[in-house]
Amino acid sequence: MNDQVKRDKQAVIDAVVGGDLDSLAPALKRLSGSSPYDFVVATEALLNTEQREQHLTLGVYIGSSHMPDFFHAEGVVYGAIYVDGSPFCKRACPVGTGLPIAEVRVIVEAARQEYDNSVLERVTKLKEQFEQMDRLLAGHSFADSKLVSLAHVELVKGQALLVAALTPAAIPAHQNK
């Protein structure tokens, strides 16, 4: 994890610990730009109200090897701090002012929607780029037209598959979470 990702992730944690609802959305936006993976992990942790208080520290426990950055209690999301618990375990404890889960949910869902829309927008713009490439390749002095045609078909298929993968209506209801 590079330094920018660490700073962006810490900004999300700091917003929750400090109870600063206004800085949560911008922090999530920065994190989505620097590390989409960490953005997904952070937003899932912010919304996952199933609180485990004991976390195994020896080896990898089933489900995840990561101790969450957030602690949920009585409708509030706090930062999480870990202290020694039973042997080979750490006990999660809340830290900071925290934020009401209902308000966090609104911000997180809006941040996810904004990110999802930006990804879909980029994927749909691929079609325009493919059309431009077709025009450019038509004038290329020694391009093999059969290979160009085959590449075009594969690129269009790939773009269509990406659009289908990113469009919730295309996902069967039992798989759409």
Short mmCIF file of N, CA and C in Angstrom, two decimals:
data_model
loop_
_atom_site.label_atom_id
_atom_site.label_comp_id
_atom_site.label_asym_id
_atom_site.label_seq_id
_atom_site.Cartn_x
_atom_site.Cartn_y
_atom_site.Cartn_z
N MET A 1 0.85 -1.16 0.00
CA MET A 1 0.00 0.00 0.00
C MET A 1 0.91 1.24 0.00
N ASN A 2 0.69 2.09 -1.00
CA ASN A 2 1.53 3.28 -1.08
C ASN A 2 1.09 4.35 -0.07
N ASP A 3 1.91 5.39 0.07
CA ASP A 3 1.64 6.42 1.07
C ASP A 3 0.34 7.16 0.84
N GLN A 4 -0.01 7.42 -0.42
CA GLN A 4 -1.26 8.13 -0.71
C GLN A 4 -2.47 7.31 -0.28
N VAL A 5 -2.44 6.02 -0.56
CA VAL A 5 -3.55 5.15 -0.15
C VAL A 5 -3.65 5.14 1.37
N LYS A 6 -2.52 5.05 2.05
CA LYS A 6 -2.53 5.06 3.52
C LYS A 6 -3.15 6.35 4.05
N ARG A 7 -2.77 7.48 3.46
CA ARG A 7 -3.32 8.78 3.90
C ARG A 7 -4.82 8.84 3.64
N ASP A 8 -5.24 8.37 2.46
CA ASP A 8 -6.67 8.42 2.11
C ASP A 8 -7.49 7.49 3.00
N LYS A 9 -6.96 6.32 3.28
CA LYS A 9 -7.65 5.38 4.17
C LYS A 9 -7.72 5.97 5.58
N GLN A 10 -6.65 6.56 6.03
CA GLN A 10 -6.62 7.16 7.37
C GLN A 10 -7.61 8.31 7.48
N ALA A 11 -7.80 9.06 6.39
CA ALA A 11 -8.76 10.17 6.41
C ALA A 11 -10.18 9.65 6.64
N VAL A 12 -10.51 8.49 6.08
CA VAL A 12 -11.83 7.90 6.31
C VAL A 12 -11.96 7.51 7.78
N ILE A 13 -10.94 6.86 8.30
CA ILE A 13 -10.95 6.45 9.71
C ILE A 13 -11.04 7.68 10.62
N ASP A 14 -10.26 8.70 10.32
CA ASP A 14 -10.26 9.92 11.13
C ASP A 14 -11.63 10.60 11.14
N ALA A 15 -12.32 10.58 10.00
CA ALA A 15 -13.65 11.18 9.94
C ALA A 15 -14.60 10.46 10.88
N VAL A 16 -14.51 9.14 10.94
CA VAL A 16 -15.38 8.36 11.82
C VAL A 16 -14.98 8.56 13.28
N VAL A 17 -13.70 8.46 13.56
CA VAL A 17 -13.22 8.62 14.94
C VAL A 17 -13.56 10.01 15.47
N GLY A 18 -13.38 11.02 14.64
CA GLY A 18 -13.65 12.39 15.06
C GLY A 18 -15.10 12.80 14.99
N GLY A 19 -15.96 11.92 14.49
CA GLY A 19 -17.38 12.25 14.38
C GLY A 19 -17.65 13.34 13.37
N ASP A 20 -16.82 13.43 12.34
CA ASP A 20 -16.92 14.50 11.34
C ASP A 20 -17.63 13.99 10.08
N LEU A 21 -18.94 14.08 10.10
CA LEU A 21 -19.76 13.60 8.99
C LEU A 21 -19.44 14.33 7.69
N ASP A 22 -19.12 15.62 7.77
CA ASP A 22 -18.85 16.41 6.57
C ASP A 22 -17.58 15.99 5.84
N SER A 23 -16.62 15.42 6.54
CA SER A 23 -15.38 15.03 5.88
C SER A 23 -15.39 13.58 5.41
N LEU A 24 -16.41 12.81 5.77
CA LEU A 24 -16.46 11.40 5.37
C LEU A 24 -16.60 11.24 3.86
N ALA A 25 -17.54 11.95 3.24
CA ALA A 25 -17.76 11.81 1.80
C ALA A 25 -16.51 12.18 0.99
N PRO A 26 -15.86 13.33 1.26
CA PRO A 26 -14.65 13.65 0.50
C PRO A 26 -13.52 12.64 0.73
N ALA A 27 -13.43 12.11 1.96
CA ALA A 27 -12.39 11.12 2.25
C ALA A 27 -12.65 9.83 1.46
N LEU A 28 -13.91 9.42 1.39
CA LEU A 28 -14.25 8.23 0.61
C LEU A 28 -13.97 8.45 -0.87
N LYS A 29 -14.27 9.63 -1.37
CA LYS A 29 -14.01 9.93 -2.78
C LYS A 29 -12.51 9.85 -3.09
N ARG A 30 -11.69 10.41 -2.21
CA ARG A 30 -10.23 10.34 -2.42
C ARG A 30 -9.76 8.89 -2.38
N LEU A 31 -10.29 8.11 -1.45
CA LEU A 31 -9.89 6.70 -1.34
C LEU A 31 -10.31 5.93 -2.58
N SER A 32 -11.48 6.22 -3.13
CA SER A 32 -11.93 5.50 -4.34
C SER A 32 -11.01 5.80 -5.52
N GLY A 33 -10.42 6.99 -5.54
CA GLY A 33 -9.49 7.34 -6.61
C GLY A 33 -8.12 6.73 -6.44
N SER A 34 -7.66 6.62 -5.20
CA SER A 34 -6.31 6.10 -4.98
C SER A 34 -6.28 4.58 -4.88
N SER A 35 -7.36 3.97 -4.38
CA SER A 35 -7.40 2.51 -4.26
C SER A 35 -8.84 2.01 -4.25
N PRO A 36 -9.36 1.66 -5.42
CA PRO A 36 -10.73 1.13 -5.46
C PRO A 36 -10.92 -0.09 -4.54
N TYR A 37 -9.90 -0.93 -4.42
CA TYR A 37 -10.01 -2.10 -3.54
C TYR A 37 -10.21 -1.66 -2.09
N ASP A 38 -9.38 -0.76 -1.59
CA ASP A 38 -9.51 -0.29 -0.22
C ASP A 38 -10.81 0.49 -0.01
N PHE A 39 -11.29 1.16 -1.06
CA PHE A 39 -12.58 1.84 -1.00
C PHE A 39 -13.70 0.83 -0.74
N VAL A 40 -13.69 -0.28 -1.46
CA VAL A 40 -14.71 -1.31 -1.27
C VAL A 40 -14.62 -1.91 0.12
N VAL A 41 -13.40 -2.22 0.58
CA VAL A 41 -13.21 -2.78 1.91
C VAL A 41 -13.72 -1.81 2.98
N ALA A 42 -13.37 -0.54 2.85
CA ALA A 42 -13.79 0.46 3.85
C ALA A 42 -15.30 0.64 3.85
N THR A 43 -15.92 0.73 2.67
CA THR A 43 -17.37 0.95 2.64
C THR A 43 -18.12 -0.27 3.17
N GLU A 44 -17.61 -1.46 2.87
CA GLU A 44 -18.26 -2.66 3.42
C GLU A 44 -18.13 -2.70 4.93
N ALA A 45 -16.96 -2.33 5.44
CA ALA A 45 -16.75 -2.32 6.89
C ALA A 45 -17.62 -1.26 7.57
N LEU A 46 -17.80 -0.13 6.91
CA LEU A 46 -18.65 0.92 7.48
C LEU A 46 -20.10 0.47 7.57
N LEU A 47 -20.55 -0.32 6.62
CA LEU A 47 -21.95 -0.74 6.58
C LEU A 47 -22.24 -2.05 7.30
N ASN A 48 -21.20 -2.85 7.53
CA ASN A 48 -21.40 -4.17 8.14
C ASN A 48 -21.56 -4.02 9.65
N THR A 49 -22.78 -4.11 10.13
CA THR A 49 -23.06 -3.89 11.54
C THR A 49 -22.89 -5.16 12.38
N GLU A 50 -22.54 -6.28 11.77
CA GLU A 50 -22.29 -7.50 12.54
C GLU A 50 -20.94 -7.34 13.23
N GLN A 51 -20.97 -7.08 14.51
CA GLN A 51 -19.76 -6.78 15.26
C GLN A 51 -19.18 -8.03 15.90
N ARG A 52 -17.95 -8.34 15.55
CA ARG A 52 -17.21 -9.40 16.24
C ARG A 52 -16.27 -8.71 17.22
N GLU A 53 -16.26 -9.18 18.43
CA GLU A 53 -15.39 -8.53 19.41
C GLU A 53 -14.06 -9.24 19.55
N GLN A 54 -13.98 -10.51 19.22
CA GLN A 54 -12.72 -11.26 19.30
C GLN A 54 -12.21 -11.54 17.89
N HIS A 55 -10.93 -11.26 17.67
CA HIS A 55 -10.31 -11.50 16.37
C HIS A 55 -9.05 -12.32 16.57
N LEU A 56 -8.98 -13.44 15.88
CA LEU A 56 -7.83 -14.34 15.95
C LEU A 56 -6.61 -13.64 15.38
N THR A 57 -5.51 -13.69 16.09
CA THR A 57 -4.28 -13.05 15.61
C THR A 57 -3.24 -14.06 15.15
N LEU A 58 -3.49 -15.32 15.36
CA LEU A 58 -2.55 -16.37 14.96
C LEU A 58 -3.06 -17.02 13.69
N GLY A 59 -2.35 -16.85 12.59
CA GLY A 59 -2.78 -17.45 11.33
C GLY A 59 -3.92 -16.69 10.71
N VAL A 60 -4.62 -17.36 9.83
CA VAL A 60 -5.72 -16.75 9.10
C VAL A 60 -7.01 -17.43 9.54
N TYR A 61 -7.99 -16.65 9.96
CA TYR A 61 -9.27 -17.25 10.31
C TYR A 61 -10.17 -17.23 9.10
N ILE A 62 -11.12 -18.11 9.08
CA ILE A 62 -12.00 -18.26 7.93
C ILE A 62 -12.79 -16.99 7.70
N GLY A 63 -12.84 -16.57 6.45
CA GLY A 63 -13.62 -15.40 6.08
C GLY A 63 -12.73 -14.21 5.76
N SER A 64 -11.74 -13.95 6.57
CA SER A 64 -10.88 -12.81 6.32
C SER A 64 -9.70 -12.85 7.28
N SER A 65 -8.60 -12.26 6.87
CA SER A 65 -7.45 -12.17 7.76
C SER A 65 -7.26 -10.72 8.20
N HIS A 66 -8.25 -9.91 7.98
CA HIS A 66 -8.16 -8.48 8.25
C HIS A 66 -9.04 -8.12 9.44
N MET A 67 -8.47 -7.35 10.35
CA MET A 67 -9.27 -6.86 11.47
C MET A 67 -9.89 -5.54 11.03
N PRO A 68 -11.21 -5.39 11.13
CA PRO A 68 -11.89 -4.19 10.63
C PRO A 68 -11.39 -2.91 11.31
N ASP A 69 -11.45 -1.84 10.55
CA ASP A 69 -11.06 -0.52 11.07
C ASP A 69 -12.19 0.15 11.83
N PHE A 70 -13.38 -0.45 11.79
CA PHE A 70 -14.55 0.19 12.39
C PHE A 70 -15.23 -0.74 13.39
N PHE A 71 -15.86 -0.14 14.37
CA PHE A 71 -16.57 -0.86 15.43
C PHE A 71 -18.00 -0.35 15.45
N HIS A 72 -18.95 -1.27 15.45
CA HIS A 72 -20.38 -0.91 15.45
C HIS A 72 -21.00 -1.23 16.81
N ALA A 73 -21.70 -0.27 17.38
CA ALA A 73 -22.40 -0.50 18.64
C ALA A 73 -23.58 0.45 18.75
N GLU A 74 -24.75 -0.11 19.00
CA GLU A 74 -25.97 0.66 19.27
C GLU A 74 -26.24 1.75 18.24
N GLY A 75 -26.12 1.40 16.96
CA GLY A 75 -26.45 2.33 15.89
C GLY A 75 -25.40 3.38 15.60
N VAL A 76 -24.19 3.21 16.14
CA VAL A 76 -23.11 4.16 15.92
C VAL A 76 -21.90 3.42 15.37
N VAL A 77 -21.21 4.04 14.42
CA VAL A 77 -19.96 3.49 13.88
C VAL A 77 -18.81 4.26 14.51
N TYR A 78 -17.90 3.52 15.12
CA TYR A 78 -16.71 4.09 15.75
C TYR A 78 -15.47 3.60 15.00
N GLY A 79 -14.35 4.17 15.32
CA GLY A 79 -13.10 3.57 14.92
C GLY A 79 -12.89 2.35 15.79
N ALA A 80 -12.04 1.43 15.35
CA ALA A 80 -11.77 0.23 16.15
C ALA A 80 -10.33 0.26 16.62
N ILE A 81 -10.16 -0.13 17.86
CA ILE A 81 -8.83 -0.31 18.43
C ILE A 81 -8.81 -1.73 18.98
N TYR A 82 -7.67 -2.37 18.93
CA TYR A 82 -7.57 -3.76 19.35
C TYR A 82 -6.64 -3.88 20.54
N VAL A 83 -7.14 -4.56 21.57
CA VAL A 83 -6.36 -4.79 22.79
C VAL A 83 -6.26 -6.30 22.99
N ASP A 84 -5.32 -6.69 23.83
CA ASP A 84 -5.15 -8.13 24.09
C ASP A 84 -6.42 -8.69 24.71
N GLY A 85 -6.81 -9.83 24.18
CA GLY A 85 -7.97 -10.54 24.71
C GLY A 85 -7.50 -11.87 25.25
N SER A 86 -8.20 -12.91 24.92
CA SER A 86 -7.76 -14.24 25.31
C SER A 86 -6.51 -14.60 24.51
N PRO A 87 -5.81 -15.66 24.89
CA PRO A 87 -4.59 -16.02 24.15
C PRO A 87 -4.86 -16.14 22.64
N PHE A 88 -3.98 -15.58 21.86
CA PHE A 88 -4.04 -15.61 20.39
C PHE A 88 -5.19 -14.80 19.81
N CYS A 89 -5.81 -13.96 20.60
CA CYS A 89 -6.92 -13.13 20.12
C CYS A 89 -6.71 -11.68 20.54
N LYS A 90 -7.28 -10.80 19.74
CA LYS A 90 -7.35 -9.39 20.08
C LYS A 90 -8.83 -9.06 20.26
N ARG A 91 -9.12 -8.17 21.18
CA ARG A 91 -10.49 -7.77 21.44
C ARG A 91 -10.71 -6.38 20.85
N ALA A 92 -11.76 -6.25 20.04
CA ALA A 92 -12.10 -4.97 19.41
C ALA A 92 -12.81 -4.09 20.41
N CYS A 93 -12.43 -2.81 20.40
CA CYS A 93 -13.07 -1.82 21.27
C CYS A 93 -13.34 -0.56 20.45
N PRO A 94 -14.41 0.17 20.79
CA PRO A 94 -14.69 1.40 20.06
C PRO A 94 -13.73 2.51 20.46
N VAL A 95 -13.45 3.39 19.52
CA VAL A 95 -12.61 4.55 19.81
C VAL A 95 -13.19 5.76 19.09
N GLY A 96 -13.17 6.90 19.76
CA GLY A 96 -13.60 8.14 19.14
C GLY A 96 -15.05 8.48 19.39
N THR A 97 -15.46 9.55 18.72
CA THR A 97 -16.83 10.06 18.84
C THR A 97 -17.81 9.17 18.09
N GLY A 98 -17.42 8.74 16.89
CA GLY A 98 -18.29 7.90 16.08
C GLY A 98 -19.33 8.70 15.32
N LEU A 99 -20.03 7.99 14.45
CA LEU A 99 -21.08 8.58 13.62
C LEU A 99 -22.31 7.67 13.59
N PRO A 100 -23.50 8.24 13.54
CA PRO A 100 -24.71 7.42 13.46
C PRO A 100 -24.71 6.59 12.16
N ILE A 101 -24.99 5.30 12.29
CA ILE A 101 -24.96 4.40 11.14
C ILE A 101 -25.93 4.84 10.05
N ALA A 102 -27.08 5.38 10.41
CA ALA A 102 -28.06 5.81 9.41
C ALA A 102 -27.47 6.90 8.52
N GLU A 103 -26.76 7.84 9.10
CA GLU A 103 -26.15 8.92 8.32
C GLU A 103 -24.95 8.43 7.53
N VAL A 104 -24.18 7.51 8.12
CA VAL A 104 -23.04 6.92 7.43
C VAL A 104 -23.53 6.14 6.21
N ARG A 105 -24.62 5.40 6.38
CA ARG A 105 -25.17 4.59 5.28
C ARG A 105 -25.52 5.48 4.08
N VAL A 106 -26.13 6.62 4.33
CA VAL A 106 -26.50 7.54 3.25
C VAL A 106 -25.24 8.01 2.50
N ILE A 107 -24.23 8.40 3.25
CA ILE A 107 -22.98 8.89 2.63
C ILE A 107 -22.27 7.79 1.88
N VAL A 108 -22.18 6.60 2.47
CA VAL A 108 -21.48 5.49 1.84
C VAL A 108 -22.21 5.05 0.56
N GLU A 109 -23.52 4.95 0.62
CA GLU A 109 -24.27 4.54 -0.56
C GLU A 109 -24.14 5.57 -1.68
N ALA A 110 -24.12 6.85 -1.33
CA ALA A 110 -23.93 7.90 -2.34
C ALA A 110 -22.52 7.82 -2.94
N ALA A 111 -21.53 7.58 -2.11
CA ALA A 111 -20.15 7.45 -2.60
C ALA A 111 -20.00 6.25 -3.51
N ARG A 112 -20.61 5.14 -3.12
CA ARG A 112 -20.56 3.94 -3.97
C ARG A 112 -21.27 4.20 -5.31
N GLN A 113 -22.42 4.84 -5.26
CA GLN A 113 -23.17 5.13 -6.48
C GLN A 113 -22.36 6.03 -7.41
N GLU A 114 -21.74 7.05 -6.85
CA GLU A 114 -20.91 7.96 -7.65
C GLU A 114 -19.75 7.20 -8.29
N TYR A 115 -19.10 6.34 -7.53
CA TYR A 115 -17.99 5.56 -8.07
C TYR A 115 -18.48 4.61 -9.16
N ASP A 116 -19.56 3.90 -8.87
CA ASP A 116 -20.12 2.96 -9.85
C ASP A 116 -20.49 3.67 -11.15
N ASN A 117 -21.10 4.85 -11.04
CA ASN A 117 -21.47 5.61 -12.23
C ASN A 117 -20.24 6.04 -13.03
N SER A 118 -19.17 6.41 -12.32
CA SER A 118 -17.96 6.84 -13.03
C SER A 118 -17.32 5.67 -13.78
N VAL A 119 -17.37 4.48 -13.19
CA VAL A 119 -16.83 3.29 -13.87
C VAL A 119 -17.67 2.97 -15.10
N LEU A 120 -18.98 2.96 -14.95
CA LEU A 120 -19.87 2.67 -16.07
C LEU A 120 -19.69 3.69 -17.19
N GLU A 121 -19.52 4.96 -16.82
CA GLU A 121 -19.31 6.01 -17.82
C GLU A 121 -18.02 5.75 -18.62
N ARG A 122 -16.97 5.35 -17.95
CA ARG A 122 -15.71 5.05 -18.65
C ARG A 122 -15.87 3.86 -19.59
N VAL A 123 -16.57 2.85 -19.13
CA VAL A 123 -16.77 1.66 -19.96
C VAL A 123 -17.60 2.01 -21.20
N THR A 124 -18.63 2.84 -21.03
CA THR A 124 -19.45 3.19 -22.19
C THR A 124 -18.68 4.07 -23.17
N LYS A 125 -17.72 4.84 -22.69
CA LYS A 125 -16.90 5.66 -23.58
C LYS A 125 -15.93 4.82 -24.41
N LEU A 126 -15.71 3.58 -23.99
CA LEU A 126 -14.82 2.70 -24.77
C LEU A 126 -15.33 2.54 -26.20
N LYS A 127 -16.64 2.47 -26.37
CA LYS A 127 -17.22 2.30 -27.70
C LYS A 127 -16.79 3.43 -28.63
N GLU A 128 -16.81 4.65 -28.12
CA GLU A 128 -16.37 5.79 -28.92
C GLU A 128 -14.90 5.66 -29.28
N GLN A 129 -14.10 5.20 -28.35
CA GLN A 129 -12.68 5.03 -28.62
C GLN A 129 -12.44 3.93 -29.66
N PHE A 130 -13.24 2.86 -29.61
CA PHE A 130 -13.11 1.79 -30.60
C PHE A 130 -13.46 2.30 -31.99
N GLU A 131 -14.50 3.12 -32.08
CA GLU A 131 -14.90 3.68 -33.39
C GLU A 131 -13.79 4.58 -33.93
N GLN A 132 -13.18 5.36 -33.07
CA GLN A 132 -12.07 6.21 -33.49
C GLN A 132 -10.90 5.36 -33.96
N MET A 133 -10.62 4.28 -33.25
CA MET A 133 -9.53 3.38 -33.67
C MET A 133 -9.83 2.77 -35.04
N ASP A 134 -11.08 2.39 -35.28
CA ASP A 134 -11.47 1.85 -36.59
C ASP A 134 -11.16 2.84 -37.70
N ARG A 135 -11.52 4.11 -37.49
CA ARG A 135 -11.25 5.13 -38.50
C ARG A 135 -9.74 5.29 -38.74
N LEU A 136 -8.98 5.29 -37.65
CA LEU A 136 -7.53 5.43 -37.77
C LEU A 136 -6.90 4.23 -38.47
N LEU A 137 -7.36 3.04 -38.12
CA LEU A 137 -6.79 1.83 -38.70
C LEU A 137 -7.13 1.70 -40.19
N ALA A 138 -8.26 2.27 -40.60
CA ALA A 138 -8.65 2.19 -42.01
C ALA A 138 -7.62 2.87 -42.90
N GLY A 139 -6.91 3.83 -42.36
CA GLY A 139 -5.90 4.53 -43.14
C GLY A 139 -4.48 4.05 -42.89
N HIS A 140 -4.33 3.03 -42.04
CA HIS A 140 -2.98 2.53 -41.73
C HIS A 140 -2.41 1.83 -42.96
N SER A 141 -1.14 2.10 -43.27
CA SER A 141 -0.55 1.64 -44.54
C SER A 141 -0.40 0.14 -44.66
N PHE A 142 -0.17 -0.60 -43.61
CA PHE A 142 0.01 -2.03 -43.79
C PHE A 142 -0.75 -2.88 -42.76
N ALA A 143 -1.84 -2.35 -42.22
CA ALA A 143 -2.65 -3.11 -41.28
C ALA A 143 -3.37 -4.25 -41.99
N ASP A 144 -3.34 -5.43 -41.39
CA ASP A 144 -4.03 -6.60 -41.93
C ASP A 144 -5.52 -6.44 -41.62
N SER A 145 -6.33 -6.23 -42.65
CA SER A 145 -7.75 -5.92 -42.44
C SER A 145 -8.50 -7.05 -41.74
N LYS A 146 -8.12 -8.30 -42.00
CA LYS A 146 -8.80 -9.41 -41.34
C LYS A 146 -8.50 -9.42 -39.84
N LEU A 147 -7.26 -9.18 -39.48
CA LEU A 147 -6.90 -9.14 -38.06
C LEU A 147 -7.53 -7.92 -37.37
N VAL A 148 -7.56 -6.80 -38.06
CA VAL A 148 -8.19 -5.60 -37.51
C VAL A 148 -9.67 -5.86 -37.27
N SER A 149 -10.32 -6.52 -38.22
CA SER A 149 -11.74 -6.83 -38.08
C SER A 149 -11.97 -7.77 -36.90
N LEU A 150 -11.14 -8.79 -36.77
CA LEU A 150 -11.26 -9.73 -35.66
C LEU A 150 -11.03 -9.01 -34.32
N ALA A 151 -10.02 -8.16 -34.26
CA ALA A 151 -9.73 -7.40 -33.03
C ALA A 151 -10.91 -6.51 -32.68
N HIS A 152 -11.49 -5.86 -33.69
CA HIS A 152 -12.64 -4.99 -33.46
C HIS A 152 -13.80 -5.77 -32.84
N VAL A 153 -14.09 -6.93 -33.39
CA VAL A 153 -15.19 -7.75 -32.88
C VAL A 153 -14.93 -8.13 -31.43
N GLU A 154 -13.71 -8.53 -31.13
CA GLU A 154 -13.38 -8.93 -29.76
C GLU A 154 -13.46 -7.74 -28.79
N LEU A 155 -13.01 -6.57 -29.23
CA LEU A 155 -13.07 -5.39 -28.38
C LEU A 155 -14.52 -5.00 -28.11
N VAL A 156 -15.35 -5.04 -29.13
CA VAL A 156 -16.77 -4.70 -28.95
C VAL A 156 -17.44 -5.69 -28.01
N LYS A 157 -17.11 -6.99 -28.16
CA LYS A 157 -17.65 -8.00 -27.26
C LYS A 157 -17.22 -7.73 -25.83
N GLY A 158 -15.94 -7.41 -25.65
CA GLY A 158 -15.42 -7.13 -24.32
C GLY A 158 -16.11 -5.93 -23.68
N GLN A 159 -16.32 -4.89 -24.46
CA GLN A 159 -16.99 -3.71 -23.93
C GLN A 159 -18.44 -4.05 -23.56
N ALA A 160 -19.12 -4.83 -24.39
CA ALA A 160 -20.50 -5.23 -24.10
C ALA A 160 -20.56 -6.09 -22.83
N LEU A 161 -19.59 -6.97 -22.65
CA LEU A 161 -19.55 -7.78 -21.44
C LEU A 161 -19.31 -6.92 -20.20
N LEU A 162 -18.46 -5.92 -20.32
CA LEU A 162 -18.22 -5.01 -19.20
C LEU A 162 -19.49 -4.25 -18.84
N VAL A 163 -20.20 -3.76 -19.84
CA VAL A 163 -21.45 -3.04 -19.58
C VAL A 163 -22.44 -3.98 -18.89
N ALA A 164 -22.55 -5.21 -19.38
CA ALA A 164 -23.46 -6.18 -18.77
C ALA A 164 -23.04 -6.48 -17.33
N ALA A 165 -21.75 -6.59 -17.09
CA ALA A 165 -21.26 -6.90 -15.75
C ALA A 165 -21.52 -5.76 -14.78
N LEU A 166 -21.56 -4.54 -15.27
CA LEU A 166 -21.72 -3.37 -14.42
C LEU A 166 -23.16 -2.88 -14.30
N THR A 167 -24.07 -3.50 -15.02
CA THR A 167 -25.46 -3.07 -15.01
C THR A 167 -26.26 -4.01 -14.12
N PRO A 168 -26.78 -3.51 -13.00
CA PRO A 168 -27.49 -4.37 -12.05
C PRO A 168 -28.65 -5.13 -12.68
N ALA A 169 -29.34 -4.54 -13.64
CA ALA A 169 -30.49 -5.22 -14.26
C ALA A 169 -30.06 -6.48 -15.00
N ALA A 170 -28.80 -6.57 -15.39
CA ALA A 170 -28.31 -7.72 -16.13
C ALA A 170 -27.95 -8.88 -15.20
N ILE A 171 -27.90 -8.62 -13.90
CA ILE A 171 -27.51 -9.64 -12.94
C ILE A 171 -28.79 -10.28 -12.38
N PRO A 172 -28.88 -11.63 -12.38
CA PRO A 172 -30.05 -12.27 -11.79
C PRO A 172 -30.22 -11.83 -10.33
N ALA A 173 -31.47 -11.73 -9.90
CA ALA A 173 -31.80 -11.19 -8.57
C ALA A 173 -31.08 -11.93 -7.45
N HIS A 174 -30.90 -13.24 -7.58
CA HIS A 174 -30.25 -14.00 -6.50
C HIS A 174 -28.75 -13.73 -6.41
N GLN A 175 -28.14 -13.14 -7.46
CA GLN A 175 -26.72 -12.85 -7.43
C GLN A 175 -26.44 -11.37 -7.19
N ASN A 176 -27.43 -10.53 -7.32
CA ASN A 176 -27.26 -9.07 -7.18
C ASN A 176 -27.36 -8.71 -5.70
N LYS A 177 -26.22 -8.36 -5.09
CA LYS A 177 -26.21 -8.00 -3.66
C LYS A 177 -26.12 -6.51 -3.53
#
